[in-house]
Short mmCIF file of C-alpha atoms and ligand atoms in Angstrom, two decimals:
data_model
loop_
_atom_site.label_atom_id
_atom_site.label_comp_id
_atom_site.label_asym_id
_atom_site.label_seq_id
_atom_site.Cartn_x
_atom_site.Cartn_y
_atom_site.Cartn_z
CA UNK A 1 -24.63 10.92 -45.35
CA UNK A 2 -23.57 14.49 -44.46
CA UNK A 3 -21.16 15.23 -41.19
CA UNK A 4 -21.40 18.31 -39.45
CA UNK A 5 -18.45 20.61 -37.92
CA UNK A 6 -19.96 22.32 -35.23
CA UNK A 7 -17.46 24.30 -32.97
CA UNK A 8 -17.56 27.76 -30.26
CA UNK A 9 -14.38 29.34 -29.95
CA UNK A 10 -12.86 28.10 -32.73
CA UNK A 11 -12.16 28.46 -36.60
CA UNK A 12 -14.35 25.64 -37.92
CA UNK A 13 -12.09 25.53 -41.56
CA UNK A 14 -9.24 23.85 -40.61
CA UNK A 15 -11.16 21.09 -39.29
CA UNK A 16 -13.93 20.94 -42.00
CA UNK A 17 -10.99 20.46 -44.64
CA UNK A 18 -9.22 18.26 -42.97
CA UNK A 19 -12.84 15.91 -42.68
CA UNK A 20 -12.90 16.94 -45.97
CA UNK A 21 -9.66 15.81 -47.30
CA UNK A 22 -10.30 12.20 -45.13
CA UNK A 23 -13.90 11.71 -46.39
CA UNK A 24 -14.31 12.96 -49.77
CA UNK A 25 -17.54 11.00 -50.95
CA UNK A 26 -19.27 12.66 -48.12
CA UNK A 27 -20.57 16.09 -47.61
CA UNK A 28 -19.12 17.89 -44.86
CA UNK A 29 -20.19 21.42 -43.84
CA UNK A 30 -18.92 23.50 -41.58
CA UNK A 31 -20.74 26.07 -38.80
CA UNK A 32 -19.52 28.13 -36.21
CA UNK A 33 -21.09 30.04 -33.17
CA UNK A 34 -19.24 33.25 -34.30
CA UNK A 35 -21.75 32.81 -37.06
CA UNK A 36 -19.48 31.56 -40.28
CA UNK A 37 -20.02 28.59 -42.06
CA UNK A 38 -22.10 27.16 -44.58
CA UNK A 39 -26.18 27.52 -44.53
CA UNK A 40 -27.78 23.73 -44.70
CA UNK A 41 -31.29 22.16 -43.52
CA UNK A 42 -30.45 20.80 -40.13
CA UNK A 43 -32.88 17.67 -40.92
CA UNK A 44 -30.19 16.65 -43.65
CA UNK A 45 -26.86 15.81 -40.72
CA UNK A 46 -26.64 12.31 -39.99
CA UNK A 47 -23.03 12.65 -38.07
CA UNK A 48 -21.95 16.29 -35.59
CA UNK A 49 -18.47 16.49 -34.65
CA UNK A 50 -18.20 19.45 -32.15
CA UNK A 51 -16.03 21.83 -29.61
CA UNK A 52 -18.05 23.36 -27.02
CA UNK A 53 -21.84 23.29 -28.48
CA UNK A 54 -24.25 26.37 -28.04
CA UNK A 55 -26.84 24.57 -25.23
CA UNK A 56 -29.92 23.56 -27.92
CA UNK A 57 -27.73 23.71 -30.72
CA UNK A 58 -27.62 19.75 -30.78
CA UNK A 59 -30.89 19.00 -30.38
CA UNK A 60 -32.25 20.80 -33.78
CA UNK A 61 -29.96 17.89 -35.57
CA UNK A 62 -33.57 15.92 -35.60
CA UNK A 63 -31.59 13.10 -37.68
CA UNK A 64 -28.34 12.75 -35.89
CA UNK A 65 -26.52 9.04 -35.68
CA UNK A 66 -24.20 10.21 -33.50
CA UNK A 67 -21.94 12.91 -32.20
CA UNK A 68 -18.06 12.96 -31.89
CA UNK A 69 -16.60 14.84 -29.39
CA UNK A 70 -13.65 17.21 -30.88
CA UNK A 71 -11.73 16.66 -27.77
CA UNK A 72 -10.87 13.82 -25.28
CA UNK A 73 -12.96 15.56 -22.36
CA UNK A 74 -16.68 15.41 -23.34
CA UNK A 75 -18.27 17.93 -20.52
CA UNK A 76 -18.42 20.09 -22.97
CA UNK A 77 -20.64 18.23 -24.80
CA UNK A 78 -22.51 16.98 -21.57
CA UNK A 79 -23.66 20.18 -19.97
CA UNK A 80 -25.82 20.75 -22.53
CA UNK A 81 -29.51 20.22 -20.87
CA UNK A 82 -31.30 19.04 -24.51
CA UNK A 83 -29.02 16.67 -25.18
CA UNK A 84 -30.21 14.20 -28.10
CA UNK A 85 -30.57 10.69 -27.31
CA UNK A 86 -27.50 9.45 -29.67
CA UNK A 87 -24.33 7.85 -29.16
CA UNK A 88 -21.38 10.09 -28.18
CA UNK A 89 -17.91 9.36 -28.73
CA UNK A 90 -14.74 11.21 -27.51
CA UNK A 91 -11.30 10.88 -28.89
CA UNK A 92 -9.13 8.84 -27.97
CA UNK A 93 -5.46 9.01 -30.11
CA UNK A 94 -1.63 7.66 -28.93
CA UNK A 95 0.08 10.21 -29.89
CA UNK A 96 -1.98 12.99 -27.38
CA UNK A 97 -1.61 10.59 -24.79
CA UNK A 98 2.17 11.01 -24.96
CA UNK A 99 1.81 14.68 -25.08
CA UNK A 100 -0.11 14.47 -22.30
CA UNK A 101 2.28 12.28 -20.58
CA UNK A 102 5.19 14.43 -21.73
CA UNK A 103 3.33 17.34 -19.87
CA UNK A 104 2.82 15.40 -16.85
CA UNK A 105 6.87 13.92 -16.61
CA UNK A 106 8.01 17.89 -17.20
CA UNK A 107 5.63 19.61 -14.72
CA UNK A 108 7.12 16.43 -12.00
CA UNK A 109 10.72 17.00 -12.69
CA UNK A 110 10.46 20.63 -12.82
CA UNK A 111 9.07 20.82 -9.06
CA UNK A 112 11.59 17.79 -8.07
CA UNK A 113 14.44 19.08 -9.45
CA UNK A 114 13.56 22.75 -8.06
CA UNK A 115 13.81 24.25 -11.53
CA UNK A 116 12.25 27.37 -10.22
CA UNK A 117 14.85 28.44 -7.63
CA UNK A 118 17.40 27.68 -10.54
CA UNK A 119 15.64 30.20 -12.88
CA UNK A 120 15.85 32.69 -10.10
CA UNK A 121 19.51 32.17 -9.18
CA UNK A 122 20.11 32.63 -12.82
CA UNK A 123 18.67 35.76 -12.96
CA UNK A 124 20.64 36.99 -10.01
CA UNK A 125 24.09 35.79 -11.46
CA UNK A 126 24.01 33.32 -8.43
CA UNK A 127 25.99 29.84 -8.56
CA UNK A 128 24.75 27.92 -5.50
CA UNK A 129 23.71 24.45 -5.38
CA UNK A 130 20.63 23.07 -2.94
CA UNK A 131 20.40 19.66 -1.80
CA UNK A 132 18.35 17.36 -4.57
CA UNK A 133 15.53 15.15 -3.60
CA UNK A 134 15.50 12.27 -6.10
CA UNK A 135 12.82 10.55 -7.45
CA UNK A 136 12.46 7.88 -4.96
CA UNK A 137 11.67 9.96 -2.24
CA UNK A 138 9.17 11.36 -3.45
CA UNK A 139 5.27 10.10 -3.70
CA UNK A 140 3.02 11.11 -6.83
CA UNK A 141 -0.80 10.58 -6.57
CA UNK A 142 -2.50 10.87 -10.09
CA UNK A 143 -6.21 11.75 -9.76
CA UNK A 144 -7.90 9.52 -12.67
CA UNK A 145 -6.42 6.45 -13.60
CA UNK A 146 -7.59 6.17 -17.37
CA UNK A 147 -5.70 6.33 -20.65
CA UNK A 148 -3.80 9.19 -19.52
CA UNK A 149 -3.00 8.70 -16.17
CA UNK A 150 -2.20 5.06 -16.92
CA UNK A 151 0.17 5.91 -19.14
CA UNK A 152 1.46 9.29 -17.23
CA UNK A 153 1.79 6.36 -14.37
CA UNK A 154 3.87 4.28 -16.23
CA UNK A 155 6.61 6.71 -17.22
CA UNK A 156 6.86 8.35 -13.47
CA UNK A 157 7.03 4.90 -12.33
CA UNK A 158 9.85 4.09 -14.33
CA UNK A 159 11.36 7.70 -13.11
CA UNK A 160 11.99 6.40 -9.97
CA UNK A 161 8.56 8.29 -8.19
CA UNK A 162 6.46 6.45 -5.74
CA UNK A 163 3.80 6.40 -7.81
CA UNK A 164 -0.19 6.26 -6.73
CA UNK A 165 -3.25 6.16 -8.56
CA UNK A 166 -6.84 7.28 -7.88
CA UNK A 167 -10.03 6.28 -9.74
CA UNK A 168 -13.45 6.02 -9.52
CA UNK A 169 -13.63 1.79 -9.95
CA UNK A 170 -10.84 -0.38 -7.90
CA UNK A 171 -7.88 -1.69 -10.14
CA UNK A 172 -4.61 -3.17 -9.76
CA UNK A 173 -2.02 -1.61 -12.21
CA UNK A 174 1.57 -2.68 -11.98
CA UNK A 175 4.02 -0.51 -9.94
CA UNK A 176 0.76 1.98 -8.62
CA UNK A 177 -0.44 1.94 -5.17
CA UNK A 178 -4.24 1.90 -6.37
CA UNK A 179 -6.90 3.55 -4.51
CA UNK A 180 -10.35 4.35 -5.30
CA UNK A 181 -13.64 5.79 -4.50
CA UNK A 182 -14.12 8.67 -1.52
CA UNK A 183 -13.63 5.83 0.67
CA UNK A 184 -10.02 5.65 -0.47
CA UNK A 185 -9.39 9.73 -0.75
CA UNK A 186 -8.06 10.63 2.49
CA UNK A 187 -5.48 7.59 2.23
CA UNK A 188 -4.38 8.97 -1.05
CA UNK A 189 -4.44 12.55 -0.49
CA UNK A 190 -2.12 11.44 3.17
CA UNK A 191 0.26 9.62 0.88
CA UNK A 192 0.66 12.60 -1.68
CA UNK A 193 3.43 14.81 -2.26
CA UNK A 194 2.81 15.66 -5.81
CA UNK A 195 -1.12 15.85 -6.88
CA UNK A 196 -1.87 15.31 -10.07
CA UNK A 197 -5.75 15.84 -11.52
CA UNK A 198 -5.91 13.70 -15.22
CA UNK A 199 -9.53 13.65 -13.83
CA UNK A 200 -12.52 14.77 -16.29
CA UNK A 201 -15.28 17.03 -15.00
CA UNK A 202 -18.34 15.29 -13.64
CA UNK A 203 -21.09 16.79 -11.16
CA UNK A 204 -18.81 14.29 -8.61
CA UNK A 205 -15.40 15.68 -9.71
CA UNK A 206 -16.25 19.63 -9.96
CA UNK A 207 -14.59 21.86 -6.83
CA UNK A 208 -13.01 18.72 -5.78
CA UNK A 209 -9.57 20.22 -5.30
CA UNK A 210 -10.64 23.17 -2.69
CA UNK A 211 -9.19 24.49 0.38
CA UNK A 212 -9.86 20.79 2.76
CA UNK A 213 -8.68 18.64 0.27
CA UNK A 214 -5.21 20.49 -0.63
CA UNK A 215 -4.91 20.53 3.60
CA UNK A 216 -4.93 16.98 3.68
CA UNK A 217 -1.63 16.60 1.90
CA UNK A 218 1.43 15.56 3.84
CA UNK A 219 3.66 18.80 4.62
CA UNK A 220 7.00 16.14 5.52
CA UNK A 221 7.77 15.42 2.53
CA UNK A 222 10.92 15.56 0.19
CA UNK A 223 9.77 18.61 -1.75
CA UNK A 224 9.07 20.59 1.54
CA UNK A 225 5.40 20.71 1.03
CA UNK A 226 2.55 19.73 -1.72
CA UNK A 227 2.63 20.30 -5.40
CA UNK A 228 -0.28 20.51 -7.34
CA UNK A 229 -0.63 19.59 -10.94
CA UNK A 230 -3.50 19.88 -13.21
CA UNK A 231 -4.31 18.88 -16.92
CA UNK A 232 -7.97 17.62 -16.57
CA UNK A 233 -10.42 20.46 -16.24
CA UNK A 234 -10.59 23.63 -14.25
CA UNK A 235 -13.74 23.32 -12.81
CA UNK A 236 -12.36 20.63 -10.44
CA UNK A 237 -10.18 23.03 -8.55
CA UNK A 238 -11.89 26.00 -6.95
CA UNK A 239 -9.50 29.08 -8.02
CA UNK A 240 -9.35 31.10 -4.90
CA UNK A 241 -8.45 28.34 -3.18
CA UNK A 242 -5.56 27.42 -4.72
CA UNK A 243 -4.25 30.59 -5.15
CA UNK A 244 -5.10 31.30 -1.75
CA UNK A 245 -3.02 28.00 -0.43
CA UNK A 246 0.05 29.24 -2.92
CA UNK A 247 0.11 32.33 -0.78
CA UNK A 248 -0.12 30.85 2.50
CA UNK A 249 2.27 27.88 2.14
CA UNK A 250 -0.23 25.47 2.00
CA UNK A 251 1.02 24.43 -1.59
CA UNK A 252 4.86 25.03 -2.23
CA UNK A 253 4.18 25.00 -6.20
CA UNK A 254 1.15 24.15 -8.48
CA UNK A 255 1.43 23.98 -12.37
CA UNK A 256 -1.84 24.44 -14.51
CA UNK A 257 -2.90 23.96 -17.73
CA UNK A 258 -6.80 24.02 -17.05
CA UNK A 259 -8.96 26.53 -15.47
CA UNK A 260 -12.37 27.33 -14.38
CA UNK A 261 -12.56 30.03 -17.06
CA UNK A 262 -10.31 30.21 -20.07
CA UNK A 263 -9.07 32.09 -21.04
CA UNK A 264 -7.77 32.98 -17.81
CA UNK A 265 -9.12 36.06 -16.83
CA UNK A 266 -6.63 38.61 -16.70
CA UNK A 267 -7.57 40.21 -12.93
CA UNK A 268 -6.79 36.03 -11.97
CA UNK A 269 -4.46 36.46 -9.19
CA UNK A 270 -3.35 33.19 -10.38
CA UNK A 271 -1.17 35.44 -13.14
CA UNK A 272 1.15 37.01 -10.50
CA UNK A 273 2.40 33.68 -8.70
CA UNK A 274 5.82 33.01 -8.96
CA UNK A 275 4.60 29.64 -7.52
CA UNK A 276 2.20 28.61 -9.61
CA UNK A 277 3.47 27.16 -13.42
CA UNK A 278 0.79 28.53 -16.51
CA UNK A 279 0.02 26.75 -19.75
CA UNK A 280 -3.06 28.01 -21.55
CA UNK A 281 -4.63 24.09 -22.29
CA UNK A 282 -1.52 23.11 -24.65
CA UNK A 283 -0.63 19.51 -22.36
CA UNK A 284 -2.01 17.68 -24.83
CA UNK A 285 -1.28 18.98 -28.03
CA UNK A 286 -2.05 16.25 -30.92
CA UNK A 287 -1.65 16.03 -34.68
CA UNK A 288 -4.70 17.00 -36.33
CA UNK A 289 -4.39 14.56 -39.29
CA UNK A 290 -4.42 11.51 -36.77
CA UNK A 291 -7.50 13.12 -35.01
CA UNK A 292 -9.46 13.56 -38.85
CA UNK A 293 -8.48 10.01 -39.37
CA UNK A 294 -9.84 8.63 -36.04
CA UNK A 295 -13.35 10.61 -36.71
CA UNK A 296 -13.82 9.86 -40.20
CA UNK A 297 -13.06 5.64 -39.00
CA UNK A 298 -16.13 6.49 -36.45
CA UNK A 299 -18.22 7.28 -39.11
CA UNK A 300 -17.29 4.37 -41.44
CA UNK A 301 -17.57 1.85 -38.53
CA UNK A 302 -20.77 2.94 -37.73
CA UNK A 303 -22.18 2.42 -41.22
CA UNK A 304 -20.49 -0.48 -41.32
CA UNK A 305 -22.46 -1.90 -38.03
CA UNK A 306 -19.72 -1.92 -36.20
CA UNK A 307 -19.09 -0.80 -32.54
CA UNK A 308 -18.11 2.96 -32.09
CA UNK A 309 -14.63 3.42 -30.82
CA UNK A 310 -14.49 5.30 -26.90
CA UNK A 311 -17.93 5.19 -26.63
CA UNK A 312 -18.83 7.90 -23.43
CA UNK A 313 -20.74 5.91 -20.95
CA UNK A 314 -23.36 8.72 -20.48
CA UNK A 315 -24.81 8.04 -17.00
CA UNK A 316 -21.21 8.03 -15.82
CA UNK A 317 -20.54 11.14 -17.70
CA UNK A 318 -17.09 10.73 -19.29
P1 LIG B 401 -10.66 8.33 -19.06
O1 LIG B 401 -12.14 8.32 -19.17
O2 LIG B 401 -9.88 7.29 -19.78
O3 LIG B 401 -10.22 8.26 -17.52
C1 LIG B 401 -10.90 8.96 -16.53
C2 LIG B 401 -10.40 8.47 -15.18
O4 LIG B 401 -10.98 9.28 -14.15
C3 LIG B 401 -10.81 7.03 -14.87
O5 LIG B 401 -9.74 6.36 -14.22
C4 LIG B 401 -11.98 7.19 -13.92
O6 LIG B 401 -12.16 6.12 -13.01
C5 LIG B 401 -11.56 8.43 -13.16
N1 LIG B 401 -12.70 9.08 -12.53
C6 LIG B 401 -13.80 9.60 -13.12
N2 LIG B 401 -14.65 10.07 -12.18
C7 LIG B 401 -14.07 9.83 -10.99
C8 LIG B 401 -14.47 10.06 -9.65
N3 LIG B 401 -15.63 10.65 -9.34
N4 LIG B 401 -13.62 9.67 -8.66
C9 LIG B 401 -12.46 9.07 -8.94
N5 LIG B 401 -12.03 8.81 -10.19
C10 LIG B 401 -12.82 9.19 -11.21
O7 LIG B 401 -10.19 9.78 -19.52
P2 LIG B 401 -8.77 10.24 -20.12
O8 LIG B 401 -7.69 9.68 -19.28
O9 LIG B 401 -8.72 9.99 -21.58
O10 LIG B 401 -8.88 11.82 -19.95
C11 LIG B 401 -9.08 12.42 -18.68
C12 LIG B 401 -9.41 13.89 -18.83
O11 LIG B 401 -8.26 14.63 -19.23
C13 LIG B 401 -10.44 14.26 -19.91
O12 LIG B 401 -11.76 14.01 -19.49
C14 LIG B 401 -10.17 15.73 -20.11
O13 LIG B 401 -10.94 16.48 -19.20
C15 LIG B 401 -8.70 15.88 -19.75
N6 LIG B 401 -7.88 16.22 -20.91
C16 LIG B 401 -7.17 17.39 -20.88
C17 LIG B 401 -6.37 17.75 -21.94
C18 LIG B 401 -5.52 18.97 -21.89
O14 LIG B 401 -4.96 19.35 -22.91
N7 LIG B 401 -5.36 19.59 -20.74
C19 LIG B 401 -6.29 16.91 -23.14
C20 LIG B 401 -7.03 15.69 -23.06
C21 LIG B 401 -7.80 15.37 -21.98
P3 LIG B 401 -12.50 4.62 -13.54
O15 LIG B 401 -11.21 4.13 -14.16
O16 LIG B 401 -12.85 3.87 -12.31
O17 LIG B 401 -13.61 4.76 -14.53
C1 LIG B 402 -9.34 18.14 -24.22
C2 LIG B 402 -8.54 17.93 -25.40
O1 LIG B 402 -10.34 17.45 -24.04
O2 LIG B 402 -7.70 18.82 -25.69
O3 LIG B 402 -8.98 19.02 -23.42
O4 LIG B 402 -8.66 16.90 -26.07
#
């Protein structure tokens, strides 16, 4: 049974010795879209575990059992129009959740305990203290209400935050104001002083975060108008909106971490905020031994007859 390391953008080594190292009875062989990698018969790959697959690439795998998403977000994987007809799994892993969630906690305290104008007054030799908002007074929304929001949720909740969540499915989840659907947007968004997107990209989800959404956030609250957070993809916030609502007052702060093209082009004017907070899609850093682990497990499990682990519900598309 051979597994495949299939991967755009990225050195495919580290990851095909790492399978390696976690399968050794198997072969594993490694291919990138820079063109490295080791020559093999396509027919022979029972098992692809990819980053960003060349559209078509997949579908020449005429043998595949199924294919393991390199990262939690599978639209990667999805927009791909010959998509075989296998299972797809994404991962799924503890410790990125808490990176994710320590991501989430720092971008909120940051903005709530105004670390920006501190910075600045720093710079300036300034000693001057502002009135503090505290937790309590202030209401989170968190777009996407799965493993990582549930668990971002948990932490701001215990922070102090008002703390509401927004999915796709209704759910009750302890300490959250829960909304859901587009019949429950505008009732979230009017509730919102912090926006947070742990959303992933679907046709539904993409350009979601655009000029009339980010104007239906309250302007009264503690933070003296809206902050926008995002860690789930870039495509779900349309670019020149945001920065145009930065500009304008619109939004007092964002912080990113996702965009709709990364690298972030360097003519973004998205750069040149003082505003707006810029990590180049670090949140969710994990430990690559874990992740090797989790994959390899996928591929014993199946053989095994047993259920695949995170299992992406592909009409749904994450
Ligand atoms: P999950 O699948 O566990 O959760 C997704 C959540 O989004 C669910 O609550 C789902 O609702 C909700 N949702 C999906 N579509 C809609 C919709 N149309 N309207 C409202 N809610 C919707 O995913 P994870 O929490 O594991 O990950 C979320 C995303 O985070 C990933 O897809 C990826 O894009 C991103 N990510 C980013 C990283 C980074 O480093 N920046 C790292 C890892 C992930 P419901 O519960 O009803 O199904
Ligand atoms: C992602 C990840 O999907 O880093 O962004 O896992």
């Amino acid at each position: 049974m051979s597994i495949l390391i299939a991967v755009a953008g990225w050195d495919h080594v580290a990851w095909t010795d790492r399978i390696r190292a976690f399968a050794p009875d198997r072969k594993v062989i490694g291919w990138s879209a820079d063109g490295t990698g080791d020559a093999y018969d396509p027919d022979s790959i029972d098992y692809i575990m990819t980053w960003h697959p060349p559209a078509g690439f997949l579908a020449k795998h005429r043998n595949l059992k199924f294919i393991a998403s390199l990262g939690a977000g599978v639209d990667h994987v999805l927009k791909d129009p010959e998509l075989p007809d296998v299972p797809l799994v994404r991962i799924v892993d503890p410790f990125l959740t808490s990176r994710m969630t320590e991501w989430i906690t720092l971008q909120c305290l940051y903005h709530l305990r105004q670390h920006r104008l501190y910075e600045d007054q720093q710079r300036q030799r300034i000693w001057k203290e502002h009135p503090q908002p505290s937790a309590r007074d202030v209401r989170v929304g968190i777009m996407g209400m799965g493993v990582l929001g549930q668990d971002a949720a948990e932490v701001l909740v215990r922070l102090g935050f008002q703390v509401a969540g927004w999915s796709r499915s209704a759910k009750t989840v302890d300490g959250v104001e829960c909304f859901s659907g587009s019949a429950g947007f505008e009732a979230f968004l009017a509730r919102t002083d912090i926006l947070i997107s742990l959303l992933p990209l679907t046709p539904e989800t993409k350009g979601l975060v655009n000029r009339e959404t980010l104007s239906k956030l309250p302007r009264d609250g503690a933070l003296g108008g809206p902050v926008y957070i995002n860690a789930g993809r870039g495509k779900q916030q349309v670019e020149t909106d945001v920065a145009a609502a930065l500009q304008d007052g619109t939004l007092t702060a964002a912080s990113l971490d996702v965009f709709e093209a990364e690298p972030l082009p360097a003519e973004s004017p998205l750069w040149g905020l003082s505003n707006c907070i810029i990590t180049p899609h670090v949140a969710a850093d994990s430990n690559p031994d874990d992740l090797a682990r989790y994959l390899v497990r996928q591929v014993e499990r199946f053989e095994a007859g047993k259920a695949l682990e995170n299992q992406v519900d592909l009409k749904r598309g994450y």
